[in-house]
Short mmCIF file of C-alpha atoms in Angstrom, two decimals:
data_model
loop_
_atom_site.label_atom_id
_atom_site.label_comp_id
_atom_site.label_asym_id
_atom_site.label_seq_id
_atom_site.Cartn_x
_atom_site.Cartn_y
_atom_site.Cartn_z
CA MET A 1 -125.52 11.00 36.21
CA LYS A 2 -122.83 10.59 38.09
CA ILE A 3 -121.18 7.97 39.48
CA THR A 4 -118.34 7.78 42.39
CA VAL A 5 -115.62 4.09 41.97
CA PHE A 6 -114.09 2.86 44.44
CA HIS A 7 -110.53 0.66 43.59
CA GLY A 8 -109.42 -1.46 46.29
CA SER A 9 -106.35 -1.98 45.11
CA PRO A 10 -103.32 -0.83 43.80
CA ARG A 11 -103.17 -4.25 41.35
CA LYS A 12 -104.39 -3.77 38.18
CA GLY A 13 -105.28 -7.14 38.09
CA ASN A 14 -108.48 -9.62 37.91
CA THR A 15 -110.90 -6.87 39.56
CA TYR A 16 -109.87 -3.81 37.54
CA HIS A 17 -109.76 -5.57 34.62
CA ALA A 18 -113.86 -5.73 35.24
CA THR A 19 -115.11 -2.13 36.65
CA LYS A 20 -113.63 -0.27 33.04
CA ILE A 21 -115.31 -3.60 30.70
CA PHE A 22 -118.63 -2.25 33.78
CA MET A 23 -116.88 1.68 33.18
CA ASP A 24 -117.20 1.18 29.03
CA GLU A 25 -121.02 0.00 29.84
CA LEU A 26 -122.05 2.20 31.00
CA GLN A 27 -120.56 5.46 29.81
CA LYS A 28 -122.59 4.05 26.85
CA CYS A 29 -125.48 4.08 28.19
CA GLY A 30 -125.79 8.16 28.04
CA ASP A 31 -124.29 11.26 30.29
CA ILE A 32 -121.93 9.30 32.97
CA SER A 33 -118.66 11.00 34.94
CA PHE A 34 -117.07 9.30 37.38
CA THR A 35 -114.96 10.13 40.14
CA GLU A 36 -112.67 7.61 41.02
CA PHE A 37 -110.54 6.69 43.50
CA TYR A 38 -108.00 4.50 44.48
CA MET A 39 -107.28 2.48 47.88
CA PRO A 40 -104.77 2.52 49.79
CA LYS A 41 -103.46 5.68 47.32
CA ASP A 42 -106.14 7.61 48.00
CA LEU A 43 -106.72 6.97 51.15
CA PRO A 44 -103.26 6.04 53.03
CA THR A 45 -104.17 6.47 56.53
CA PHE A 46 -105.96 3.41 59.19
CA CYS A 47 -108.67 4.78 60.42
CA THR A 48 -107.63 4.73 64.80
CA GLY A 49 -111.03 4.24 66.10
CA CYS A 50 -110.67 7.49 68.15
CA THR A 51 -115.23 8.63 66.60
CA LEU A 52 -115.12 11.53 66.23
CA CYS A 53 -116.94 11.31 63.60
CA HIS A 54 -119.10 9.29 65.91
CA CYS A 55 -119.70 12.72 67.92
CA GLY A 56 -120.17 14.89 65.60
CA GLN A 57 -116.69 16.18 64.28
CA GLN A 58 -116.03 14.44 61.46
CA GLU A 59 -113.42 17.85 60.83
CA LYS A 60 -111.33 16.63 63.39
CA CYS A 61 -110.60 12.97 61.60
CA PRO A 62 -107.08 12.24 61.62
CA SER A 63 -107.14 11.35 57.86
CA ARG A 64 -109.71 15.17 56.98
CA GLN A 65 -107.54 16.24 54.48
CA TYR A 66 -108.11 11.97 52.62
CA ILE A 67 -111.33 11.48 53.23
CA ALA A 68 -113.31 15.17 53.22
CA PRO A 69 -112.78 14.80 49.28
CA ILE A 70 -114.42 11.29 49.58
CA LEU A 71 -117.57 12.17 51.79
CA GLU A 72 -118.08 15.24 49.17
CA SER A 73 -118.14 12.74 46.31
CA LEU A 74 -119.63 9.35 47.28
CA LEU A 75 -122.68 12.80 48.49
CA SER A 76 -122.94 13.82 45.69
CA ALA A 77 -123.09 10.73 43.39
CA ASP A 78 -125.67 9.67 41.94
CA ALA A 79 -124.46 6.25 42.11
CA LEU A 80 -121.37 4.20 43.27
CA VAL A 81 -119.02 1.09 42.21
CA PHE A 82 -117.14 -0.70 45.04
CA ALA A 83 -113.99 -2.27 43.11
CA THR A 84 -112.69 -5.19 45.20
CA PRO A 85 -110.53 -8.40 45.42
CA HIS A 86 -111.37 -11.05 47.28
CA TYR A 87 -108.17 -11.41 50.00
CA GLY A 88 -107.60 -15.38 50.56
CA ALA A 89 -110.02 -17.11 52.68
CA CYS A 90 -110.71 -13.89 54.80
CA SER A 91 -112.31 -10.92 52.80
CA MET A 92 -111.89 -7.56 50.94
CA PRO A 93 -107.94 -6.26 51.13
CA ALA A 94 -107.53 -4.34 54.06
CA SER A 95 -107.63 -1.09 52.42
CA MET A 96 -111.39 -1.43 51.25
CA LYS A 97 -112.20 -2.05 55.04
CA ASN A 98 -110.64 0.84 56.23
CA LEU A 99 -112.49 3.10 53.68
CA LEU A 100 -115.39 1.73 55.42
CA ASP A 101 -114.13 2.19 58.87
CA HIS A 102 -113.21 5.62 58.30
CA LEU A 103 -117.08 6.13 57.03
CA ASP A 104 -118.88 3.83 59.75
CA PHE A 105 -120.49 7.62 61.08
CA MET A 106 -122.69 7.48 58.09
CA VAL A 107 -124.72 4.19 59.85
CA LEU A 108 -128.68 4.93 60.12
CA ASN A 109 -128.35 4.68 63.90
CA VAL A 110 -125.47 7.66 64.34
CA ALA A 111 -125.06 10.16 61.31
CA PRO A 112 -127.10 8.84 58.35
CA ARG A 113 -126.91 11.57 55.22
CA GLU A 114 -130.67 11.48 53.89
CA GLU A 115 -128.54 11.80 50.21
CA ASN A 116 -127.40 7.93 50.31
CA PHE A 117 -131.12 6.80 50.69
CA HIS A 118 -131.70 7.46 47.11
CA LYS A 119 -127.92 6.11 45.79
CA LYS A 120 -127.77 2.26 44.17
CA ALA A 121 -124.36 0.72 44.36
CA PHE A 122 -122.88 -2.41 42.55
CA ILE A 123 -120.29 -4.57 44.03
CA ILE A 124 -117.66 -6.30 41.80
CA THR A 125 -114.97 -8.95 42.51
CA THR A 126 -112.92 -12.03 41.09
CA GLY A 127 -111.73 -13.80 42.90
CA ALA A 128 -112.20 -17.68 44.11
CA GLY A 129 -114.41 -16.42 47.75
CA SER A 130 -116.15 -13.71 45.78
CA ALA A 131 -118.69 -14.13 47.82
CA ALA A 132 -117.23 -14.08 51.34
CA SER A 133 -115.81 -9.86 49.78
CA ILE A 134 -119.63 -8.99 48.96
CA LYS A 135 -120.85 -9.43 52.12
CA PRO A 136 -119.99 -7.78 54.33
CA ILE A 137 -119.82 -4.35 51.76
CA LYS A 138 -123.20 -5.16 51.56
CA SER A 139 -124.18 -5.10 54.79
CA VAL A 140 -122.77 -1.58 55.60
CA LEU A 141 -123.90 0.04 52.46
CA LYS A 142 -127.19 -1.32 53.83
CA HIS A 143 -126.57 -0.01 56.96
CA TRP A 144 -126.26 3.31 55.69
CA GLY A 145 -129.54 3.73 53.86
CA ILE A 146 -128.42 2.72 50.22
CA ASN A 147 -131.11 1.67 48.69
CA ARG A 148 -130.64 -0.89 46.01
CA VAL A 149 -127.28 -2.78 45.93
CA TYR A 150 -125.75 -5.39 43.20
CA SER A 151 -123.33 -7.39 43.04
CA LEU A 152 -121.25 -9.54 40.97
CA GLY A 153 -119.10 -12.07 41.67
CA PHE A 154 -116.50 -14.30 38.98
CA ARG A 155 -114.17 -17.09 40.18
CA MET A 156 -111.14 -16.12 37.75
CA ARG A 157 -109.58 -19.94 38.45
CA THR A 158 -105.82 -17.29 37.04
CA ASN A 159 -104.51 -14.07 38.38
CA LEU A 160 -104.03 -12.25 34.91
CA TRP A 161 -107.34 -11.54 32.93
CA ASP A 162 -105.77 -12.12 29.37
CA ARG A 163 -104.29 -15.86 30.26
CA MET A 164 -108.23 -17.35 30.39
CA PRO A 165 -109.56 -19.14 27.73
CA LYS A 166 -110.98 -16.65 25.21
CA LEU A 167 -114.59 -18.11 25.63
CA ARG A 168 -114.29 -17.39 29.57
CA GLN A 169 -112.82 -13.96 28.48
CA GLU A 170 -115.65 -12.61 26.22
CA GLN A 171 -118.53 -14.68 28.96
CA TYR A 172 -118.02 -12.57 31.57
CA GLU A 173 -117.19 -9.82 29.50
CA ASN A 174 -121.14 -10.24 28.39
CA ARG A 175 -121.71 -11.05 31.64
CA LEU A 176 -120.31 -7.14 32.89
CA ARG A 177 -121.61 -5.47 29.92
CA LYS A 178 -125.87 -6.84 30.34
CA GLU A 179 -124.81 -5.87 34.38
CA ALA A 180 -124.27 -2.61 33.49
CA GLN A 181 -127.23 -1.70 31.28
CA LYS A 182 -129.77 -3.06 34.19
CA PHE A 183 -127.62 -0.91 36.23
CA HIS A 184 -128.15 2.14 34.54
CA LYS A 185 -131.34 1.19 33.87
CA ALA A 186 -132.21 0.67 37.91
CA LYS A 187 -135.55 3.05 39.26
CA LYS A 188 -135.22 4.19 43.33
CA LYS A 189 -137.08 1.59 45.00
CA ARG A 190 -139.15 0.57 48.18
CA PRO A 191 -136.65 0.43 51.02
CA TYR A 192 -135.14 -2.89 52.05
CA LEU A 193 -137.34 -4.54 54.97
CA SER A 194 -133.90 -4.32 57.22
CA THR A 195 -132.98 -0.68 56.20
CA ILE A 196 -136.91 -0.18 57.72
CA GLY A 197 -136.46 -2.35 60.87
CA PHE A 198 -132.74 -0.69 61.14
CA TYR A 199 -134.68 2.59 61.39
CA HIS A 200 -137.52 1.93 63.50
CA ILE A 201 -134.95 -0.05 65.99
CA SER A 202 -132.36 2.57 66.14
CA LYS A 203 -135.46 5.33 66.88
CA LEU A 204 -136.16 3.39 70.18
CA ILE A 205 -132.18 2.41 70.48
CA LEU A 206 -131.61 6.97 70.68
CA LYS A 207 -134.52 7.85 73.02
CA LYS A 208 -133.90 5.25 74.96
CA TYR A 209 -130.27 4.94 75.79
CA VAL A 210 -128.69 7.72 74.05
CA GLY A 211 -130.82 10.51 75.03
CA GLU A 212 -130.94 14.27 75.07
CA GLY A 213 -127.33 15.37 74.61
CA ASN A 214 -125.14 12.69 73.07
CA TYR A 215 -125.00 13.77 69.80
CA PRO A 216 -126.65 10.51 67.58
CA TYR A 217 -129.46 12.25 69.84
CA GLU A 218 -128.79 16.04 68.24
CA ASN A 219 -128.11 14.64 64.84
CA TRP A 220 -131.34 12.60 64.57
CA LYS A 221 -133.76 15.26 65.87
CA GLU A 222 -132.04 18.26 64.19
CA LYS A 223 -132.89 16.97 60.90
CA GLY A 224 -136.56 15.34 62.33
CA TYR A 225 -136.20 11.62 62.06
CA PHE A 226 -137.98 10.51 64.85
CA LYS A 227 -140.26 12.22 63.08
CA LYS A 228 -140.29 11.04 59.63
CA ARG A 229 -138.07 8.49 57.72
CA PRO A 230 -135.49 10.07 56.33
CA PHE A 231 -136.42 7.72 53.48
#
């Protein structure tokens, strides 16, 4: 199994520690290979909102040199892992949001990638408001068509893993290892109802409001998505 891992912070703190435990357990489950990207090191430029990717000109993206290897790894992977701390009362760090911004063209109503409908993903986050980080990432992944998105968030009560009581460390580690085993065994399922609904809404919008000559419509037409679902 090929897994692409996205680390949302350069700080190798609690989220990084939790993710490495998760990856370690996955490694024990079978033939696993990881490709890791660290934000913002591997994507140091912000999305400029130029919309070239929404017009079918991904090769002209100002961040092409950084986003190309990320996209290649993502599409060829069997599974994805998103590791992101929770920042304050806001959500994920800007570097993780920047990654999702750069890949926004993969949403179902623009240029979905058929490979994504066969993938599973896992989101790991730590912090007092983990749900606020998990929710937007999960929403984006479902709009990409990812088959199943799993998640696990921890309220750490400290910024250093080793400062936690040993018992709590063991509890968190055991939970991570159990979730890794379950994730490894998870099989492809019927698409989310929201994915099916978004597909039909997208088809209607592209036919009625976007129309011929525009990239999203022409992309769907070329891929045959108006006649058959990509999942």
